[in-house]
Coordinates of C-alpha atoms in Angstrom, one line a residue:
X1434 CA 104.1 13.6 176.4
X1435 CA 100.4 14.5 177.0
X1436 CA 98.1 12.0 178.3
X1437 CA 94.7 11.7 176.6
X1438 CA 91.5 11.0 178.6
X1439 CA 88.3 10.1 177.6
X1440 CA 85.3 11.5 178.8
X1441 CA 85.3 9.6 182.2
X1442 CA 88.4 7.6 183.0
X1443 CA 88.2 4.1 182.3
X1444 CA 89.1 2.4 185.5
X1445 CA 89.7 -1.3 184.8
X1446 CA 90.1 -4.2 181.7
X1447 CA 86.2 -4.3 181.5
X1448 CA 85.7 -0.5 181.5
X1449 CA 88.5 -0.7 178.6
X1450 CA 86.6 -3.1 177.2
X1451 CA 83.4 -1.8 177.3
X1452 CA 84.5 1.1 175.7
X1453 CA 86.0 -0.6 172.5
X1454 CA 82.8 -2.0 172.0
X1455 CA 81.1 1.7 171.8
X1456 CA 84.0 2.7 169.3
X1457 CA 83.8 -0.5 167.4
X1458 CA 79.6 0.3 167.0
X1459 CA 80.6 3.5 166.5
X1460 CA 82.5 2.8 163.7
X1461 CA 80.4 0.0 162.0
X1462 CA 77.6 2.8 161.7
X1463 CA 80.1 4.7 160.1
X1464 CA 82.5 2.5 158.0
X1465 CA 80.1 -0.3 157.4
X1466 CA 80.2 -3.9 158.8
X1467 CA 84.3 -4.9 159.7
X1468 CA 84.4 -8.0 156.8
X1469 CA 83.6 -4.8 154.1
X1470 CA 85.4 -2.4 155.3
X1471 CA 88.6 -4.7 156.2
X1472 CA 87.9 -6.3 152.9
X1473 CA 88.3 -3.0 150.9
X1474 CA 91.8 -2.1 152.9
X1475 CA 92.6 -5.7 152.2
X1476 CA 92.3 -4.8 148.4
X1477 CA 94.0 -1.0 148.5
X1478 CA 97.2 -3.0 150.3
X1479 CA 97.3 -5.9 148.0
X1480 CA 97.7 -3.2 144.9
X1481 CA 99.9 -0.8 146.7
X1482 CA 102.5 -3.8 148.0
X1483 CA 101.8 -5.9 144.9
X1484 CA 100.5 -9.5 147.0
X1485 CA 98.0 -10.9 148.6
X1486 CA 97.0 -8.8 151.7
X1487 CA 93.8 -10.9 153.4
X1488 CA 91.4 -9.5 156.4
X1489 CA 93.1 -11.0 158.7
X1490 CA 96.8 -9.7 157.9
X1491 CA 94.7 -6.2 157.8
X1492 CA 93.0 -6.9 161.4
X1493 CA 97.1 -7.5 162.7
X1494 CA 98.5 -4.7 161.0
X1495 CA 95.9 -2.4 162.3
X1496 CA 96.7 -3.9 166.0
X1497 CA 99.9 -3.1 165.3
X1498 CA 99.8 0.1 164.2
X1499 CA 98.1 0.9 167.8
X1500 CA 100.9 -0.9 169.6
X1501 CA 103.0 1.3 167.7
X1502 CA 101.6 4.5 168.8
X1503 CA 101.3 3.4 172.1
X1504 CA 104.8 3.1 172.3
X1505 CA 104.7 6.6 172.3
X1506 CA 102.3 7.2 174.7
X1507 CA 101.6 4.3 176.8
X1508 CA 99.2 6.0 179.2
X1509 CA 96.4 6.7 175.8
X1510 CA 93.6 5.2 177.0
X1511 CA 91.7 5.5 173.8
X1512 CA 94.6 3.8 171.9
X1513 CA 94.7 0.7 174.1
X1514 CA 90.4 0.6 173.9
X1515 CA 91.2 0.7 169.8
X1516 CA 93.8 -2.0 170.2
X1517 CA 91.4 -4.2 172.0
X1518 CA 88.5 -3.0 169.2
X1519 CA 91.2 -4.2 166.9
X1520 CA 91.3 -7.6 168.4
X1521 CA 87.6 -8.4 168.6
X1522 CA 87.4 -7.1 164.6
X1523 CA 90.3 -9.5 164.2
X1524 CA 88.4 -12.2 165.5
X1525 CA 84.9 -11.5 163.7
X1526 CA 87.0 -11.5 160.5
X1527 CA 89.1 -13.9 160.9
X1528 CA 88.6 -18.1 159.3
X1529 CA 90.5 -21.2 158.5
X1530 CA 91.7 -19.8 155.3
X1531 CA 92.2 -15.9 155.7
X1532 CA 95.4 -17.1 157.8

């Protein structure tokens, strides 16, 4: 298994941090604000698995998926900064009753 760096490597929870805040700007620029974006994949699941899928389920699942893939390759720094980026989206989506 390779190891993926980023540009400089991140050196401790608050560099890991600070980097999924870059990717999660990043990505707003490019996908839109996280309640849209997770709202659409919200809808696309619920068709394809024929219930309810809310933001919240999505922002798990997508954490998930990353804990997944990091089970592969433990030592991706990019995929534990998009697990945390997954977490703070989780939390910006999430209310009272999208659990």
């Amino acid at each position: 298994m390779t190891t993926k760096q980023t540009t400089k490597p991140l050196m401790d929870r608050f560099d890991f941090l600070d980097d999924a805040k870059v990717k999660v700007r990043e990505r707003g620029e490019e996908y839109g604000s996280v309640d849209d974006n997770f709202g659409k994949i919200a809808k696309i699941w619920s068709a394809v698995l024929g219930c309810e899928v809310t933001v919240a389920q999505v922002a798990l699942c997508m954490a998930g998926l990353k804990i997944a893939r990091l089970t592969y390759d433990n030592g991706d720094e990019d995929g534990w900064a998009d697990l945390a980026g997954y977490a703070a989206c989780g939390g910006e989506v999430t209310r009272p009753d999208d659990l």
